Structures are given as C-alpha cells and as structure tokens.
Coordinates of C-alpha atoms and ligand atoms in Angstrom, one line a residue:
X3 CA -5.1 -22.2 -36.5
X4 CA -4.9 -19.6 -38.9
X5 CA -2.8 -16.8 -38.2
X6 CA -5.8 -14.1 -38.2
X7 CA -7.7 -16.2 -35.7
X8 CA -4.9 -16.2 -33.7
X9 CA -4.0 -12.1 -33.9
X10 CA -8.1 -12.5 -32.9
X11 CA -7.7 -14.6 -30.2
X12 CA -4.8 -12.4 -29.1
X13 CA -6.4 -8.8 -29.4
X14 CA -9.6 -10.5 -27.6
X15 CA -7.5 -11.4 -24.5
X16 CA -6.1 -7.8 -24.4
X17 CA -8.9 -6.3 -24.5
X18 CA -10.7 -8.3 -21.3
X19 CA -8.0 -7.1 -19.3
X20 CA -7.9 -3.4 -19.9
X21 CA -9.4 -2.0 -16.8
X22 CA -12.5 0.6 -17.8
X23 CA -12.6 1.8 -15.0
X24 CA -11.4 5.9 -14.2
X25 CA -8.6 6.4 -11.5
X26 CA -8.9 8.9 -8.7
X27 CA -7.0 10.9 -5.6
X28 CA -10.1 10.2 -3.4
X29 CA -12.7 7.2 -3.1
X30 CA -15.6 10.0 -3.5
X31 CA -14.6 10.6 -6.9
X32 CA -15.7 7.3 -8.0
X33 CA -19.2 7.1 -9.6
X34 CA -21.3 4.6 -7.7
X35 CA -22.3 1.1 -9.4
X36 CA -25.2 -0.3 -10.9
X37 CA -27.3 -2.0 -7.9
X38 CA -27.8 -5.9 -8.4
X39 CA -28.8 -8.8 -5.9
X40 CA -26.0 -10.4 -4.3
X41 CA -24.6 -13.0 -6.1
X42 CA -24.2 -16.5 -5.5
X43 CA -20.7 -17.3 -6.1
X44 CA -17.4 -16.2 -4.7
X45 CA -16.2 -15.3 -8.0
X46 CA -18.4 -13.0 -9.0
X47 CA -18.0 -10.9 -6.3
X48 CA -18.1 -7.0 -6.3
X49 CA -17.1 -4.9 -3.8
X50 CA -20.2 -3.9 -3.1
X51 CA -20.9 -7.7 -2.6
X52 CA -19.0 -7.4 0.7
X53 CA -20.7 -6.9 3.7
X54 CA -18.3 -7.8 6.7
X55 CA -14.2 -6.7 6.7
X56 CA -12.2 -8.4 9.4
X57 CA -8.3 -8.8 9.4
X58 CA -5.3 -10.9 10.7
X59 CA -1.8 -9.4 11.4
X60 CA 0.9 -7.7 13.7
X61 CA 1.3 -4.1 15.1
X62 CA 0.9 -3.1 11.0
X63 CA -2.4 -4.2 10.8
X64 CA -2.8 -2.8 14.6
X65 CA -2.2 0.9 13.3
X66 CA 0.6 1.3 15.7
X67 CA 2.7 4.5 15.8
X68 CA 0.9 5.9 12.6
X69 CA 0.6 9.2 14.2
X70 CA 3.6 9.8 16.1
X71 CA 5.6 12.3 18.0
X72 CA 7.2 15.2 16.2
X73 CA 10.8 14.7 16.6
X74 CA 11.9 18.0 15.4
X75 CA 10.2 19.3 18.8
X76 CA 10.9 17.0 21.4
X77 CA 8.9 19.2 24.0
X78 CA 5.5 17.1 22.1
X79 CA 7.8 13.6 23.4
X80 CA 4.7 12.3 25.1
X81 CA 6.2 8.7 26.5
X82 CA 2.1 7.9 27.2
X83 CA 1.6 9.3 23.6
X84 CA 3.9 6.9 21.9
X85 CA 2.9 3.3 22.2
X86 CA -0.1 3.6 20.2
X87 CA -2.1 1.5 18.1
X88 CA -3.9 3.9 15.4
X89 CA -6.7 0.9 14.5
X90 CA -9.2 3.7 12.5
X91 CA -6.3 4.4 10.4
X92 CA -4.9 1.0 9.2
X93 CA -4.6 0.2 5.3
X94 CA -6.3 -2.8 5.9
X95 CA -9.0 -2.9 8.1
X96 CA -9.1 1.1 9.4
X97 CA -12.7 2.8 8.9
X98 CA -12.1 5.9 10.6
X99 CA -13.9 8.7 9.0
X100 CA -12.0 10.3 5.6
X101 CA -9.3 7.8 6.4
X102 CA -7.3 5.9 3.2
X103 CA -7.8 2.5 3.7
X104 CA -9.5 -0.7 2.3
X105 CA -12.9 -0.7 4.3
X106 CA -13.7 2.8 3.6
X107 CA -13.2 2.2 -0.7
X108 CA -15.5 -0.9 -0.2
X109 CA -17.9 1.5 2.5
X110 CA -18.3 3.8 -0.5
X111 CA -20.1 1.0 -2.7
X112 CA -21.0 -0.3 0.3
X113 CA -22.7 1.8 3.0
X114 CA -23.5 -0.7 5.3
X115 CA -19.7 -2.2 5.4
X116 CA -19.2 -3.4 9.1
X117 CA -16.4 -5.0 10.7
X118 CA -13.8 -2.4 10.3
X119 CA -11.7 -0.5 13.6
X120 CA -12.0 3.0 14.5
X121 CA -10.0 5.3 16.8
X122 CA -6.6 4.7 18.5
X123 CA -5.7 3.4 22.5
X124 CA -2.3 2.3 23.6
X125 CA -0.8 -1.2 22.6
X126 CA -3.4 -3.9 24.2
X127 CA -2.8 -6.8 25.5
X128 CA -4.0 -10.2 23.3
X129 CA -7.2 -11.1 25.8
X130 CA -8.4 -7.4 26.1
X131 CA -9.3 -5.8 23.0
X132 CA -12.1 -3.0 23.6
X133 CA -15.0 -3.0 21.4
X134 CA -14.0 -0.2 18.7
X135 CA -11.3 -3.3 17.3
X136 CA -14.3 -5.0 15.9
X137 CA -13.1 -7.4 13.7
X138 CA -9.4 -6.0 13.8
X139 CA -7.7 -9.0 15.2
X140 CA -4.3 -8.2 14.8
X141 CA -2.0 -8.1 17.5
X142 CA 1.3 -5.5 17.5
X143 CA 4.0 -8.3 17.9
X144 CA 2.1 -11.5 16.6
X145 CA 3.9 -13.7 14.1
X146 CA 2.4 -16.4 12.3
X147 CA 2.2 -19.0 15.5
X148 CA -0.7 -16.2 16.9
X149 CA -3.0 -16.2 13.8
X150 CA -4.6 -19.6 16.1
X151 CA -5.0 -17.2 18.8
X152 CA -6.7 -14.2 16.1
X153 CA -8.9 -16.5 14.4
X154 CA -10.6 -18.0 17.4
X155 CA -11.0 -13.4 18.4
X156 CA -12.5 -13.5 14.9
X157 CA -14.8 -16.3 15.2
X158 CA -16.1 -14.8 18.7
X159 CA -16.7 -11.3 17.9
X160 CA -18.2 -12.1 14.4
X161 CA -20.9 -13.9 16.2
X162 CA -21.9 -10.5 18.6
X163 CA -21.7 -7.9 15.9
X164 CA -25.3 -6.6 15.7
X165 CA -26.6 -6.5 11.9
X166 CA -24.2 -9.5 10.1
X167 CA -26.5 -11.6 8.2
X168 CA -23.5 -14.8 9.5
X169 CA -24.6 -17.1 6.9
X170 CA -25.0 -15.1 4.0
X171 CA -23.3 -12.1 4.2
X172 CA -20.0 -11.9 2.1
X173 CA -16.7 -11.5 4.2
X174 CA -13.3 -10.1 3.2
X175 CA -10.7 -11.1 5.6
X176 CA -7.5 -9.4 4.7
X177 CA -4.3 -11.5 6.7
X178 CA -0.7 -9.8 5.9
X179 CA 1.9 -11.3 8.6
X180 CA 5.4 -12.3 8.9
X181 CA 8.2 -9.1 9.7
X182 CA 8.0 -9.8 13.2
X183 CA 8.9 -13.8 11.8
X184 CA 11.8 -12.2 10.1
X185 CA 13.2 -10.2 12.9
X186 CA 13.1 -12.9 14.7
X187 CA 15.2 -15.2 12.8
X188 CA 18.2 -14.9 14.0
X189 CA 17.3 -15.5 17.6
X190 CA 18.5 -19.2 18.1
X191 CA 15.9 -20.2 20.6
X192 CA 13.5 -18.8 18.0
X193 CA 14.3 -19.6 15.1
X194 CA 12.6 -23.2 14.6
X195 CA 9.4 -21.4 14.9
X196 CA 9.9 -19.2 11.7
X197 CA 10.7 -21.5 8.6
X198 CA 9.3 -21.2 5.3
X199 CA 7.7 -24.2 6.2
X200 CA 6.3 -23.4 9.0
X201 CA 5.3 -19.9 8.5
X202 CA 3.1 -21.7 5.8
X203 CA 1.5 -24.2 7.7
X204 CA 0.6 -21.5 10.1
X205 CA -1.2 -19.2 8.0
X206 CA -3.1 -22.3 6.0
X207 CA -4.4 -23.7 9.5
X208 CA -5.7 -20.4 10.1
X209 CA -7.7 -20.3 6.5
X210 CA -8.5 -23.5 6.8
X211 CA -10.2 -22.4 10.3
X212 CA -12.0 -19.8 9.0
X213 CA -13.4 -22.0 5.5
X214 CA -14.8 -24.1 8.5
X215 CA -15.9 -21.6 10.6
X216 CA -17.0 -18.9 9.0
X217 CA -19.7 -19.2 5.7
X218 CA -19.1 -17.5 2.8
X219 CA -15.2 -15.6 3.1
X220 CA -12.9 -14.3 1.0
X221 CA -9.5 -14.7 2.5
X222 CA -7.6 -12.0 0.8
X223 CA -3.8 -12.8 1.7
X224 CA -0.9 -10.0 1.4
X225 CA 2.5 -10.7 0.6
X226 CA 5.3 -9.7 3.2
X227 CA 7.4 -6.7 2.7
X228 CA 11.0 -6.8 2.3
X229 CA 11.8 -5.6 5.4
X230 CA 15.6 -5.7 5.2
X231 CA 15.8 -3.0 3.1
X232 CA 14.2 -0.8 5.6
X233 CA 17.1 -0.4 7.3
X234 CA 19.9 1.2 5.1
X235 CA 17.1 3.5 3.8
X236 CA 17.2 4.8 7.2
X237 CA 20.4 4.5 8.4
X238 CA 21.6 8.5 9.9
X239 CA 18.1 9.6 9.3
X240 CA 17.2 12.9 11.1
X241 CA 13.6 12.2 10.5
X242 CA 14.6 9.0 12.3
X243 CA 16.4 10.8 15.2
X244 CA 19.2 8.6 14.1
X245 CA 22.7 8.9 14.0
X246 CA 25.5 7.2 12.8
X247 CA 25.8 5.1 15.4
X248 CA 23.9 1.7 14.7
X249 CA 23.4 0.3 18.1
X250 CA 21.3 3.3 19.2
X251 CA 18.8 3.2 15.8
X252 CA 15.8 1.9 17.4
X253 CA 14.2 -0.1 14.4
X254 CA 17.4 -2.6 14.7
X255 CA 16.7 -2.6 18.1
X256 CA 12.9 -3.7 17.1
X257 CA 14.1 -6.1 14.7
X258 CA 17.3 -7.5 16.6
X259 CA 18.1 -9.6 13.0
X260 CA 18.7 -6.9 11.2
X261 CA 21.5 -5.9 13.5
X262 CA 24.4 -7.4 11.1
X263 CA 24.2 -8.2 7.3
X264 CA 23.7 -12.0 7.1
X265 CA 20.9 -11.4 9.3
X266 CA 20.0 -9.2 6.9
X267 CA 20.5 -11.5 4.3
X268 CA 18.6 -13.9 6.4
X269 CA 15.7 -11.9 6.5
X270 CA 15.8 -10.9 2.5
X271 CA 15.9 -14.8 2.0
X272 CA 13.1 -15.3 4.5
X273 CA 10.4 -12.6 2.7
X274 CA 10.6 -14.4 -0.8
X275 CA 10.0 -17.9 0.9
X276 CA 7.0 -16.4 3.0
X277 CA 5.8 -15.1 0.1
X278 CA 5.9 -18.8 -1.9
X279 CA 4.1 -20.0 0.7
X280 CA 1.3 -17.6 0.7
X281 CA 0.9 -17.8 -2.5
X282 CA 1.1 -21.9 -2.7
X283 CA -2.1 -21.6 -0.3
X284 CA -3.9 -19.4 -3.0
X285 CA -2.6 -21.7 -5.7
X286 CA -4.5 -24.1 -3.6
X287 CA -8.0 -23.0 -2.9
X288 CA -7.8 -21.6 -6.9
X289 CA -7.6 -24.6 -8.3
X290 CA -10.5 -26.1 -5.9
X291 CA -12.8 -23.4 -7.3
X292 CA -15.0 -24.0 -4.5
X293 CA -18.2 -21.6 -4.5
X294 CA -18.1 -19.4 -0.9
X295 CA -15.1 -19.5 0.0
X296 CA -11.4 -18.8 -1.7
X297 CA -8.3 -16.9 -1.2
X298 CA -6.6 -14.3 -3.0
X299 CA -3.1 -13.3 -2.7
X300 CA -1.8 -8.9 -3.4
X301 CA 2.0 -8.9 -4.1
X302 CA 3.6 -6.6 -1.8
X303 CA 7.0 -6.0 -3.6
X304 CA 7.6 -2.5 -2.4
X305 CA 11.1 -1.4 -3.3
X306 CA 11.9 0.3 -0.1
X307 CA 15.2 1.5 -1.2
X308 CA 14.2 4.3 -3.1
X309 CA 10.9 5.8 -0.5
X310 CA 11.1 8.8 0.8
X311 CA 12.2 8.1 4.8
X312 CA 8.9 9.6 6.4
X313 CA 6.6 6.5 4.4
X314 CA 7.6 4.9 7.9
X315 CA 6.4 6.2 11.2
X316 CA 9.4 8.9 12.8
X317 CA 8.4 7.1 15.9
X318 CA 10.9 3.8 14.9
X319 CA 11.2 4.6 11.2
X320 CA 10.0 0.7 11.5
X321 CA 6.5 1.0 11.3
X322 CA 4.7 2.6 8.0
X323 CA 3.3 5.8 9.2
X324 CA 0.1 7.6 7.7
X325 CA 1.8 8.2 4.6
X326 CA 2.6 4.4 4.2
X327 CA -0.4 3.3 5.0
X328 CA -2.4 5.6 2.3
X329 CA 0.0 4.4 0.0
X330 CA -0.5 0.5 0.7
X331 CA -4.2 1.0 0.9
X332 CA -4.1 2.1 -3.2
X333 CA -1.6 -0.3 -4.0
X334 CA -3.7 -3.2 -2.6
X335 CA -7.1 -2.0 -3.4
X336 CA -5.8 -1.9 -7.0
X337 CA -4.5 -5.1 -7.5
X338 CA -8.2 -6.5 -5.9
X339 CA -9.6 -6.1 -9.9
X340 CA -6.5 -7.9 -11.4
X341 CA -6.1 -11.3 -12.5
X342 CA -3.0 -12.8 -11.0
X343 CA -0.7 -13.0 -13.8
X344 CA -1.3 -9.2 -14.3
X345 CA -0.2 -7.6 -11.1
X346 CA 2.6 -5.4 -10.6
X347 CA 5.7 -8.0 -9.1
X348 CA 7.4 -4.9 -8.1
X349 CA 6.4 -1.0 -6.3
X350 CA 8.0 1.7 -6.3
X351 CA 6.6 4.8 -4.9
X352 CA 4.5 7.5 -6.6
X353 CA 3.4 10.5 -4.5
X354 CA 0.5 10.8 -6.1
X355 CA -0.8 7.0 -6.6
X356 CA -4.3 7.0 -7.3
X357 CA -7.2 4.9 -6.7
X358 CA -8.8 2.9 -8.9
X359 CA -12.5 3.0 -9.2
X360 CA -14.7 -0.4 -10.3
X361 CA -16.9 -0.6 -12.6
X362 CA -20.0 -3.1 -12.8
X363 CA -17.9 -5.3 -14.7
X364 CA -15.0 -5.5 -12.8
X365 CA -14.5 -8.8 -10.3
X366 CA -12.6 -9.2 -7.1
X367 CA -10.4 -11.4 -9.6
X368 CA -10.0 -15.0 -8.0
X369 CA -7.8 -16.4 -10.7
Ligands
NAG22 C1 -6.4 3.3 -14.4 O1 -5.3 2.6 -13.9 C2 -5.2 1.3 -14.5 C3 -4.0 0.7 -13.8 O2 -4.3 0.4 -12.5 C4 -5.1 1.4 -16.0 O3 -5.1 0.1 -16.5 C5 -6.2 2.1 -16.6 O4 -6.0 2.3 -17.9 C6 -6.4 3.5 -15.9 N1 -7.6 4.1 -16.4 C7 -7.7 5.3 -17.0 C8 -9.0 5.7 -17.4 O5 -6.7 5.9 -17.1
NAG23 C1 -28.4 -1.1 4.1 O1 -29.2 -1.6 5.2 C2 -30.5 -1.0 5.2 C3 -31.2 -1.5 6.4 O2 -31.1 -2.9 6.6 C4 -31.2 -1.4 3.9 O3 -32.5 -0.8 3.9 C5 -30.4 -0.9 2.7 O4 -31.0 -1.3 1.5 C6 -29.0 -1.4 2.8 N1 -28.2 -0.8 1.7 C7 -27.5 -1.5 0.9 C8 -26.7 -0.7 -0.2 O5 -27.4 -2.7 0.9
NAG24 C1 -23.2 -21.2 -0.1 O1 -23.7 -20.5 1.0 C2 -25.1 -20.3 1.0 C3 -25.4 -19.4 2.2 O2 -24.8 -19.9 3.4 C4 -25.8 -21.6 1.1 O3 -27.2 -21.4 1.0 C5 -25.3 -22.5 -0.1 O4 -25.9 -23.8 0.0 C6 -23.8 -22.6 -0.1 N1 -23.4 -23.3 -1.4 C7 -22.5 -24.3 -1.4 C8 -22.2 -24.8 -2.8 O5 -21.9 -24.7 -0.4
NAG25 C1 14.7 -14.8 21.8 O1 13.4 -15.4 21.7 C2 12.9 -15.8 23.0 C3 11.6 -16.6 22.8 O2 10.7 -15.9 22.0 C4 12.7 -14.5 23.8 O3 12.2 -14.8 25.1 C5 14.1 -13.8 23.9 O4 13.9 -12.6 24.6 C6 14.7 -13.5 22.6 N1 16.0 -13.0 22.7 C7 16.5 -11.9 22.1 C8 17.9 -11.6 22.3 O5 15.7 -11.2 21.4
NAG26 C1 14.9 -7.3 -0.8 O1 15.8 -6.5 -0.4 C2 17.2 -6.9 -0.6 C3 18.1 -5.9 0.0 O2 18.0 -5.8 1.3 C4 17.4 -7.1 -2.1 O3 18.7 -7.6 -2.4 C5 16.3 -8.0 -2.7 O4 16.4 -8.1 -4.1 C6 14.9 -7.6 -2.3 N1 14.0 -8.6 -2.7 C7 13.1 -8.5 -3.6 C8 12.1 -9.6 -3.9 O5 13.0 -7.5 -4.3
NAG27 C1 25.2 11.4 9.2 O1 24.5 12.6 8.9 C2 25.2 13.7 9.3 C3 24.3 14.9 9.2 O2 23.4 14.9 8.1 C4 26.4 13.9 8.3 O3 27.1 15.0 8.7 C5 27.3 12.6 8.5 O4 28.3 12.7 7.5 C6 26.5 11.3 8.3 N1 27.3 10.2 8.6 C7 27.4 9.1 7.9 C8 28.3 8.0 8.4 O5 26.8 9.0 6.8
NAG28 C1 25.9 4.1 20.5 O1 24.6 3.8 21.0 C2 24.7 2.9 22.1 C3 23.2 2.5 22.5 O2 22.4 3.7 22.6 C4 25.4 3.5 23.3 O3 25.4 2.6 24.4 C5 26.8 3.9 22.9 O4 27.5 4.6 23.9 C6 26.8 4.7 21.6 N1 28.2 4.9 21.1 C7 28.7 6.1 20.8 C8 30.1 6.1 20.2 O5 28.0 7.1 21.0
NAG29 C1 14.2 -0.1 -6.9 O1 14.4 1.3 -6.5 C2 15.7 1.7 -6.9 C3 16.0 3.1 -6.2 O2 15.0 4.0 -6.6 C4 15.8 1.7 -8.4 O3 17.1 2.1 -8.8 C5 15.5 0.3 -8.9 O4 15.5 0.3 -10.3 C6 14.2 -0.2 -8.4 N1 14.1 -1.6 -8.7 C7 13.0 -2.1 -9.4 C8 13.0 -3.5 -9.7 O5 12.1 -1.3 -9.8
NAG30 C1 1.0 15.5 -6.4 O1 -0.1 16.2 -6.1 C2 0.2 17.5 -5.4 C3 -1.1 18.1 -4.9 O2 -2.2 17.8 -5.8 C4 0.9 18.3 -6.4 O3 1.3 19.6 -5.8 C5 2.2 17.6 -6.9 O4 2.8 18.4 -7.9 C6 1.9 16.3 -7.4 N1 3.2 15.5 -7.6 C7 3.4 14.8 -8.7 C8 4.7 14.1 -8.7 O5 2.6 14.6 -9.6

C-alpha cells in the first residue's frame, strides 16, 4: 500500500466519523429530519425509527426523589412528600411535558413516541404499578435478580398499550442497573447474589427474554456509575443536611457498603466488573449482526469527584436529582450516534452540556 493511499484511507475514516450534526441547549432547536419509510434493519435505525420506549432499572430509572424537599427550610419537610418516585422526569424513560430526557429527544422526531412515564406517586410496590408507568418497569430497590420480574411487567403491559403496531414497530429498551448490587455487597447473606458473574447472567437472561419476546428491539444497555465516589463528594455537605458525623449521612445508610473504605473499595471494584459484563453481552449480539434485534451499550464513566453536590437529589444526596438527570439524558442521547470505539470513557461535568441534534445520516450506531 502506497503511502498516499494510506493518508487516503486514513483522512476517509476521519471524515465518516465527524458528526454533522449542530449541538443545542434544548431538543426544539434541532431542525426536523427528512421523512423516509421505516427501515428494515436494526442498524439503520433513526431515531425517528423508534416508535415504542420502555425501560429496566432501580429507584434511578423510577425518578425517585428528583424533586425533593428544600432543606434550607425545613417547615416544606413533608414526610408524605418525600418518598417519591418522579417517573415523568427520568433521563431514561421520563416523557413529561418540557422534561430533559431520552423519550422526549426521540418524541421530537418522533411525535407518535409511546411508552414513556409521566407524573410522580409515592414509591409503589412491584405488583401495583398504576397506568401512567407505561412501559417504566423499573423498580426503586431492584437489583439485577428483579430484571425477571420487570421483563415479564414489560411483556404484559406492551401487549395492552393502545396504538403499538407489536410486530413491527421499532422498540428502544433502555436497562441501566446495578448500585443497589453494589451497596449490597458487603452484606454477607447477600453477597453471592451480586458477582460479576452473576450480575451478568442476570441482565443477559433478561435480553435474551425480550429478543424472544418482544419483535423488533433495540436493547440499549447503560453502564453503572461509580457509585463509591459519591460518598466523599458529599461528606459534611449542607446541601446534604450532613455533618461530620458519618453514621448519621443518610446515603451510607442507603448503601450500608459504603459505610467503611474496603467496602468502598468493594464497590469501586464491583462497577468496572458490571460494566465488563454489560458490555461482553453487546460484544455478543454485535458480532451476531442479527436483523431486529441488537444491543447497544452508553459508557457511564461519570467522574463524580469533581460535580457540584446538588447533581444528586438534597433528599439522600444518593439519588441524581433534576439536575443529574438533565445531565445524563445529554450525555446518553449523545453517545446513541457514536460508534463504540468513539465514545467518551470518561465524564466530567459541564453546566452547560448540550444536546446533540441527528441528522438523516446519522445511525443509532450498533457497532
Ligand atoms: C457537536 O458535538 C459533537 C460532539 O458530540 C461534535 O463532534 C460536533 O463537531 C459538534 N457539532 C458542531 C456543529 O459543533
Ligand atoms: C402518527 O400517527 C398518525 C395516526 O396513525 C399518522 O397519521 C401519522 O402519519 C404518524 N406520524 C408519524 C410521524 O409517523
Ligand atoms: C423482522 O421483523 C419483521 C416484522 O416483524 C418480519 O416481517 C421479518 O421477517 C423479520 N426479519 C427477520 C430476518 O427475522
Ligand atoms: C442483608 O441482606 C438480607 C437479604 O437481602 C436482608 O434481609 C438484610 O436486611 C440485610 N442486612 C443488612 C444489615 O442490610
Ligand atoms: C471509581 O471511583 C474510585 C474512587 O472511589 C476511583 O478510584 C476509581 O478510579 C473510579 N473508577 C473509574 C472507572 O473511574
Ligand atoms: C464540616 O463543615 C463545617 C461547616 O461548613 C466546618 O466548619 C467543619 O470544619 C467541617 N468538618 C469537617 C470534618 O470537614
Ligand atoms: C452520629 O449519628 C448517629 C446516628 O444518627 C447518632 O446515633 C450519634 O449519636 C451521632 N454522634 C454524635 C457524636 O453526634
Ligand atoms: C476527575 O475529576 C477530578 C476532579 O475534578 C479531576 O482532577 C480529574 O482529572 C478527573 N479525571 C478524569 C479522568 O477526567
Ligand atoms: C451556562 O448558561 C448560562 C445560561 O445560559 C450562562 O449564564 C452561563 O454563563 C453558562 N455557563 C458556562 C460555563 O458556559
């Protein structure tokens, strides 16, 4: 190969992968796409392609405490006000109205979007979600072992939603579990539940239930956060309503392993293996290159250490609150139109992230 075909070759590749389209602070800033019929293969899919949003998880995914209590007036402590799950609001699967998440960027290529949660009622109970969940499956508290229990919510409630076409109607499913695995890993009657191994074998029998169950989905999986570096970050935090003393800081309290530092340490060790096991099950389904169904994996590197304290809910400082949640909606709607090798391994915060609009020849990459 000569070298000028090569520098060729090289400037060719470069070019394919710089995005075209504009970036924005608000989803109605982006100009609308070119219409087309819906295609025929999961990679080639736009996000106008997608017509049903549903989503796996824990109390994240669940909205809960997004909108808290003000701390700095504690006549607004509102005990009945507190244990809320925000489901409208959620990065991934929120559609409330003006809200920053991922079904309201694919609602404004595509109108007729469905699946998504709106408005906010205290933590439920796994056999009793109300109708306004729609295809929000997630449970505040789950860990991997109740994805089972979410999929088989999924596969009923998919079925009763008026206006999905079932067999042919593209279907994101975004799935991001696993702190409540971590927090959990230093409980010794508990523990043998949350290895690498099989936190993995958890969430692939739950994609492998939906590739059976459920025609034509795009299983987007989202890495864990590093959850043990929550906790210095908001260690004496007013915003927190925490002092110095440890045992009263309610986020350890949430997450009982983070209560010394090889727990901590635990934990760390625990979000890296997670995340090799998520993204061993995309490795998986991308090398099948199968034609309606695959899995794509976001990294979720955020380097917490450096956040401002109130990305995280002043209700635990555990939680993201509405200002997390805006931010991981970019962060993961952005990554959607980058091949794998090109995603950011690491985030650090940016007030003002923006959003990135698609253009008709940007892909939901699958590779
Ligand atoms: C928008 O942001 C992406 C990174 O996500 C970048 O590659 C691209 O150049 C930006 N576009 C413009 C027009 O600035
Ligand atoms: C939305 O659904 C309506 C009614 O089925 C249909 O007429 C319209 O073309 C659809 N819009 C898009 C963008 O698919
Ligand atoms: C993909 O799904 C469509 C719609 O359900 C179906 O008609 C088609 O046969 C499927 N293709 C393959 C290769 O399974
Ligand atoms: C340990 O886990 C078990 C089983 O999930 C639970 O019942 C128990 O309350 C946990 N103990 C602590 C100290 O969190
Ligand atoms: C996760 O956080 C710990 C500190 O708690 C840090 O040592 C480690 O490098 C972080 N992991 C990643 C993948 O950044
Ligand atoms: C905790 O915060 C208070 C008030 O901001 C400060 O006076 C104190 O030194 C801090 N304590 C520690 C151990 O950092
Ligand atoms: C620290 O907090 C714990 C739990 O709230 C409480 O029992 C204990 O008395 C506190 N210690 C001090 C020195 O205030
Ligand atoms: C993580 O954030 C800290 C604090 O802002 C910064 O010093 C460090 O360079 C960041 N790490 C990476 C890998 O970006
Ligand atoms: C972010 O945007 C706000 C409002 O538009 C502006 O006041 C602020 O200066 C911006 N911050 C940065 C770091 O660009």
């Amino acid at each position: 190969m000569s070298k000028l075909t090569l520098l060729f070759i090289l400037s060719v590749t470069s070019i394919a992968f710089v995005k075209a389209g504009i970036n924005v602070t608000n989803i109605d800033g982006c100009p609308a796409l070119t219409p087309r019929a819906s295609p025929v293969s999961v990679h080639d899919l736009r996000v106008d392609d997608i017509k049903v949003v549903g989503a796996l998880g824990d109390s994240i995914t669940a909205g809960f405490g997004i909108l808290s209590i003000d701390k700095s007036d504690p006549s607004l402590v509102n005990m009945l006000d507190v244990f809320k799950e925000y489901r409208g609001l959620s990065y991934s699967i929120g559609g409330e109205k003006g809200a920053f998440t991922i079904p309201n960027y694919v609602k404004h290529y595509q109108p007729n979007v469905t699946g998504y949660s709106v408005g906010v009622h205290l933590a439920e109970s796994c056999n009793d979600q109300p109708n306004q969940d729609m295809l929000n499956a997630a449970q505040s508290g789950a860990v991997a072992k109740n994805l089972d229990h979410e999929v088989n919510y999924l596969l009923e409630r998919i079925r009763s939603i008026e206006g999905i076409d079932f067999q042919n109607d593209w279907k994101m499913i975004n799935i991001q579990i696993g702190s409540n695995d971590m927090c959990g890993a230093c409980n010794t009657t508990f523990m043998n539940e949350v290895t690498p191994e099989k936190f993995g074998n958890y969430v692939e029998a739950a994609v492998e239930k939906i590739q059976k169950n459920i025609p034509r989905a795009l299983v987007n999986l989202i890495g864990t956060f590093n959850v043990s570096q929550i906790f210095p970050l908001t260690f004496n935090q007013s915003y927190c309503g925490f002092t110095s003393n440890i045992s009263s800081q309610t986020n350890i309290q949430e997450c009982p392993c983070a209560a010394t530092s090889e727990g901590l340490k635990k934990m760390t060790e625990l979000s890296t293996a997670y995340n090799k096991e998520l993204f061993a099950i995309y490795e998986k389904y991308e090398k099948d290159k199968l034609t309606n169904f695959t899995v794509v994996y976001q990294q979720s590197n955020l380097n917490f250490s450096g956040f401002p304290v109130d990305f995280f809910s002043n209700l635990d400082c555990f939680h993201p609150g509405i200002k997390g949640h805006q931010w991981v909606s970019k962060v993961i709607w952005n990554q959607l139109f980058s091949p794998q090798a090109l995603k950011p391994k690491v985030f650090n915060f940016q007030e003002n992230a923006t959003i990135y609009c698609p253009v008709d020849s940007d892909r939901i990459a699958t590779d």
